[in-house]
């Protein structure tokens, strides 16, 4: 899920996403792109691509030529959110304003249906190709998105290479270490990732049961400190090992009651950028979580 430090206008709620409709949307996008490419007399790749989507930032860096990228989002340079923060330092970025976007003269814009809705009509009037990239909540979604973006930027072979590399990495992962135990991905302000979220998919891959699913929680929900202590999952999955004491939203994660109920020895840590977007780094996220469990179960290794 997208980190809560992103404004609500840039975030969207995974709880509102219908999985069947999501899959159909990806298929339709892919088919439309393929049809337009096959029927177009000018089959040249886009020359000025603008991303208004953090997840698209990462895919563009992986799949497009650098000169094709006219701008990434402002989040792309933030190492707390982006997996391509180093690469993004040398690439232009946009705040996503209408005037700024028009000055970039894009021929392809990758955006999200839950943000920048007021700008899209301006782009359509200028006959700019627009891709609405939904959130990826599973391995299948990630593969579909890689193919969509790779085809759109004119490098489908790079997409297939990335998919093959990812699938090979997944085949070489060690056995799942979860053994049916319960975990909760607990974040600042008590947010919990539930059914249909990317982290939920990752938990299943390593053999953990998501507490949020047991409680019939949606993809994005909240659970109070008292509730999380009462339900007492075997593990907490968290985005970082320490939080600023000045961050009010994170104070509850350092509360003595929570530390007593679920101590540090039962907390799994995964860098937040690996959970914000579905990306070719998916196997790395699975590997990290599995290794965290192995370290807890076998500290001497």
XYZ file of C-alpha atoms in Angstrom:
301
model
C 0.000 0.000 0.000
C 1.101 3.584 -0.488
C 2.738 5.061 2.585
C 0.601 7.376 4.677
C 3.026 10.261 4.236
C 1.633 10.647 0.734
C -1.254 13.064 0.630
C -4.730 11.610 0.279
C -5.078 13.044 -3.210
C -2.045 11.032 -4.316
C -2.823 7.870 -2.425
C -6.163 6.240 -3.163
C -7.661 3.497 -1.029
C -6.968 -0.125 -1.815
C -10.151 -0.984 0.027
C -12.167 0.445 -2.842
C -10.427 -1.642 -5.503
C -12.402 -4.553 -6.905
C -10.011 -7.379 -7.758
C -12.025 -8.767 -10.723
C -12.483 -5.285 -12.163
C -8.806 -4.550 -11.613
C -7.769 -7.584 -13.625
C -10.209 -6.687 -16.400
C -8.868 -3.130 -16.439
C -5.300 -4.342 -16.940
C -6.379 -6.645 -19.764
C -8.269 -3.839 -21.502
C -5.336 -1.439 -21.164
C -2.963 -4.035 -22.577
C -5.270 -4.892 -25.472
C -5.859 -1.233 -26.333
C -2.138 -0.513 -26.345
C -1.441 -3.527 -28.512
C -4.216 -2.633 -30.957
C -3.111 0.979 -31.266
C 0.490 -0.123 -31.825
C -0.491 -2.654 -34.456
C -2.795 -0.288 -36.337
C -0.731 2.881 -36.121
C 1.233 4.056 -39.129
C 3.599 5.857 -36.788
C 4.792 3.090 -34.510
C 7.614 5.066 -32.942
C 8.095 4.885 -29.152
C 7.002 7.969 -27.176
C 9.697 10.615 -26.835
C 8.411 12.576 -23.817
C 6.937 10.453 -21.037
C 5.635 12.031 -17.846
C 4.809 9.974 -14.764
C 2.223 11.140 -12.243
C 2.394 7.833 -10.396
C 5.117 6.707 -7.972
C 4.790 3.114 -9.120
C 5.111 4.174 -12.751
C 8.319 6.036 -11.818
C 9.964 2.753 -10.883
C 8.779 0.951 -14.008
C 9.907 3.769 -16.295
C 13.401 3.790 -14.808
C 13.578 0.027 -15.349
C 12.077 -0.104 -18.841
C 12.414 3.210 -20.688
C 15.402 4.957 -22.207
C 16.557 7.896 -20.071
C 15.938 10.489 -22.859
C 12.319 9.290 -23.070
C 11.595 10.340 -19.472
C 10.418 13.962 -19.449
C 9.524 13.865 -15.740
C 8.954 11.548 -12.810
C 6.914 12.397 -9.717
C 8.437 14.429 -6.902
C 8.329 11.276 -4.770
C 10.777 9.426 -7.017
C 13.780 11.088 -5.341
C 12.645 10.244 -1.807
C 14.554 7.159 -0.547
C 11.877 6.552 2.102
C 9.333 5.960 -0.645
C 11.083 5.168 -3.899
C 13.155 2.205 -5.042
C 14.747 4.363 -7.745
C 15.702 7.363 -5.632
C 19.358 7.241 -6.709
C 18.554 7.033 -10.412
C 15.891 9.733 -10.051
C 18.394 12.307 -8.792
C 19.601 12.830 -12.348
C 16.133 12.786 -13.920
C 13.626 15.668 -14.116
C 10.560 15.618 -11.897
C 7.183 17.328 -11.737
C 4.854 18.434 -8.955
C 1.961 17.508 -11.221
C 0.410 20.940 -11.701
C -1.562 21.595 -14.882
C 0.589 24.434 -16.211
C 3.808 22.622 -15.387
C 2.560 19.481 -17.084
C 1.571 21.303 -20.261
C 4.991 22.958 -20.436
C 6.571 19.500 -20.511
C 4.776 18.735 -23.812
C 4.338 15.003 -23.075
C 3.242 12.493 -25.671
C 2.581 9.845 -22.997
C 1.393 10.370 -19.420
C 1.115 7.549 -16.885
C -1.186 8.450 -14.030
C -3.620 7.048 -11.463
C -7.398 7.270 -11.530
C -7.405 8.524 -7.933
C -5.238 11.583 -8.616
C -4.841 14.471 -11.052
C -8.339 13.933 -12.450
C -8.691 17.660 -13.170
C -5.667 17.629 -15.482
C -6.562 14.688 -17.690
C -9.171 16.498 -19.840
C -6.493 19.059 -20.802
C -4.216 16.264 -21.971
C -6.961 14.542 -23.923
C -7.687 17.792 -25.746
C -4.051 17.792 -26.862
C -4.265 14.166 -27.980
C -1.765 12.981 -25.394
C -1.815 9.230 -24.773
C -2.798 8.543 -21.149
C -2.357 5.307 -19.214
C -4.272 4.913 -15.955
C -2.105 2.491 -13.970
C -4.080 0.839 -11.134
C -2.401 -0.388 -7.965
C -0.702 -3.770 -8.191
C -1.683 -6.053 -5.335
C -0.226 -9.398 -6.408
C 2.469 -11.039 -8.499
C 0.013 -11.415 -11.400
C -0.775 -7.703 -11.228
C 2.929 -6.819 -11.253
C 3.571 -8.942 -14.331
C 0.615 -7.356 -16.128
C 1.820 -3.836 -15.258
C 5.362 -4.531 -16.440
C 3.978 -5.649 -19.804
C 1.689 -2.616 -20.079
C 4.449 -0.099 -19.411
C 7.078 -1.943 -21.450
C 4.776 -1.993 -24.486
C 3.773 1.643 -24.004
C 7.372 2.884 -23.935
C 8.303 0.772 -26.951
C 10.458 -1.859 -25.233
C 8.310 -4.979 -24.709
C 11.422 -7.162 -24.769
C 12.701 -5.406 -21.650
C 9.452 -6.171 -19.921
C 9.695 -9.868 -20.732
C 13.316 -9.939 -19.569
C 12.330 -8.327 -16.254
C 9.499 -10.829 -15.793
C 11.760 -13.804 -16.535
C 14.369 -12.517 -14.080
C 11.720 -12.034 -11.393
C 10.244 -15.503 -11.918
C 13.718 -17.070 -11.782
C 14.441 -15.301 -8.487
C 11.160 -16.533 -7.036
C 11.975 -20.127 -7.991
C 15.264 -19.969 -6.098
C 13.822 -18.616 -2.833
C 14.145 -20.825 0.268
C 11.070 -22.569 1.729
C 8.493 -20.327 3.468
C 9.246 -19.773 7.144
C 5.812 -18.563 8.279
C 4.403 -21.982 9.198
C 0.869 -20.616 9.500
C 1.636 -18.103 12.226
C -0.187 -14.767 12.399
C 1.247 -11.372 11.520
C -0.011 -7.821 11.182
C 1.460 -5.109 8.973
C 1.020 -2.296 11.481
C 1.828 1.298 10.584
C 1.777 4.775 12.011
C -1.624 5.990 13.233
C -2.696 2.370 13.639
C -3.199 1.597 9.958
C -3.418 -2.049 9.038
C -3.042 -3.726 5.629
C -5.740 -6.279 4.952
C -7.273 -8.469 2.298
C -6.224 -7.739 -1.261
C -3.188 -5.602 -0.425
C 0.313 -6.201 -1.731
C 1.707 -6.938 1.728
C -1.113 -9.452 2.235
C 0.039 -11.237 -0.907
C 3.619 -11.210 0.387
C 2.543 -12.686 3.725
C 0.880 -15.591 1.961
C 4.043 -16.259 -0.044
C 6.060 -16.770 3.145
C 3.370 -18.781 4.920
C 2.017 -16.159 7.316
C -1.655 -15.534 8.110
C -2.702 -11.901 8.002
C -4.429 -10.818 11.218
C -6.442 -8.311 9.192
C -7.978 -11.155 7.186
C -8.934 -12.983 10.371
C -10.736 -9.820 11.474
C -12.380 -9.302 8.048
C -10.620 -5.975 7.645
C -10.493 -4.271 4.259
C -7.296 -3.568 2.336
C -6.753 -0.389 4.344
C -8.199 -0.142 7.835
C -7.283 0.933 11.339
C -6.777 -0.941 14.576
C -6.316 0.736 17.931
C -3.387 0.042 20.206
C -5.687 -1.756 22.643
C -7.062 -3.937 19.849
C -3.704 -4.960 18.415
C -2.524 -5.913 21.905
C -5.737 -7.868 22.539
C -5.544 -9.852 19.301
C -1.806 -10.351 19.869
C -0.430 -11.538 16.508
C 2.722 -13.639 16.563
C 4.587 -10.947 14.620
C 4.346 -7.305 13.684
C 5.617 -6.325 10.251
C 6.887 -2.765 10.205
C 8.451 -0.427 7.673
C 11.388 0.760 9.747
C 13.158 -0.085 12.993
C 12.885 3.329 14.593
C 10.573 6.300 14.326
C 11.075 9.906 15.296
C 9.649 10.690 18.720
C 8.456 13.958 17.199
C 6.194 12.051 14.820
C 2.872 11.913 16.659
C 1.460 9.353 14.253
C 4.291 6.949 15.060
C 4.295 7.336 18.855
C 1.885 4.448 19.297
C 4.382 2.107 17.612
C 6.791 2.859 20.450
C 4.185 2.541 23.195
C 5.381 0.435 26.167
C 2.187 -1.630 26.066
C 2.850 -2.650 22.455
C 6.519 -3.325 23.166
C 5.567 -5.575 26.069
C 2.926 -7.486 24.096
C 4.963 -7.881 20.911
C 8.638 -7.274 21.678
C 11.387 -6.465 19.204
C 12.209 -10.164 18.929
C 8.831 -10.665 17.200
C 8.970 -7.776 14.754
C 9.780 -8.148 11.079
C 11.184 -5.145 9.236
C 10.952 -4.486 5.536
C 11.921 -1.229 3.780
C 8.737 0.698 3.053
C 9.523 1.273 -0.661
C 9.280 -2.481 -1.229
C 5.664 -2.486 -0.060
C 4.408 0.745 -1.628
C 4.359 -0.502 -5.218
C 4.347 -3.775 -7.041
C 7.625 -3.877 -8.948
C 10.303 -6.219 -10.297
C 11.778 -6.023 -6.769
C 8.915 -8.224 -5.512
C 11.194 -11.280 -4.980
C 13.527 -9.138 -2.882
C 10.645 -8.225 -0.566
C 9.699 -11.893 -0.139
C 13.320 -12.805 0.545
C 13.715 -10.088 3.206
C 10.568 -11.073 5.092
C 11.461 -14.761 4.960
C 14.992 -13.994 6.200
C 13.583 -11.935 9.071
C 11.515 -14.934 10.146
C 14.496 -17.271 9.848
C 16.581 -14.946 12.024
C 13.893 -14.937 14.697
C 13.470 -18.723 14.651
C 17.200 -19.471 14.392
C 19.106 -16.518 15.872
C 22.424 -18.371 15.843
C 22.480 -18.749 12.044
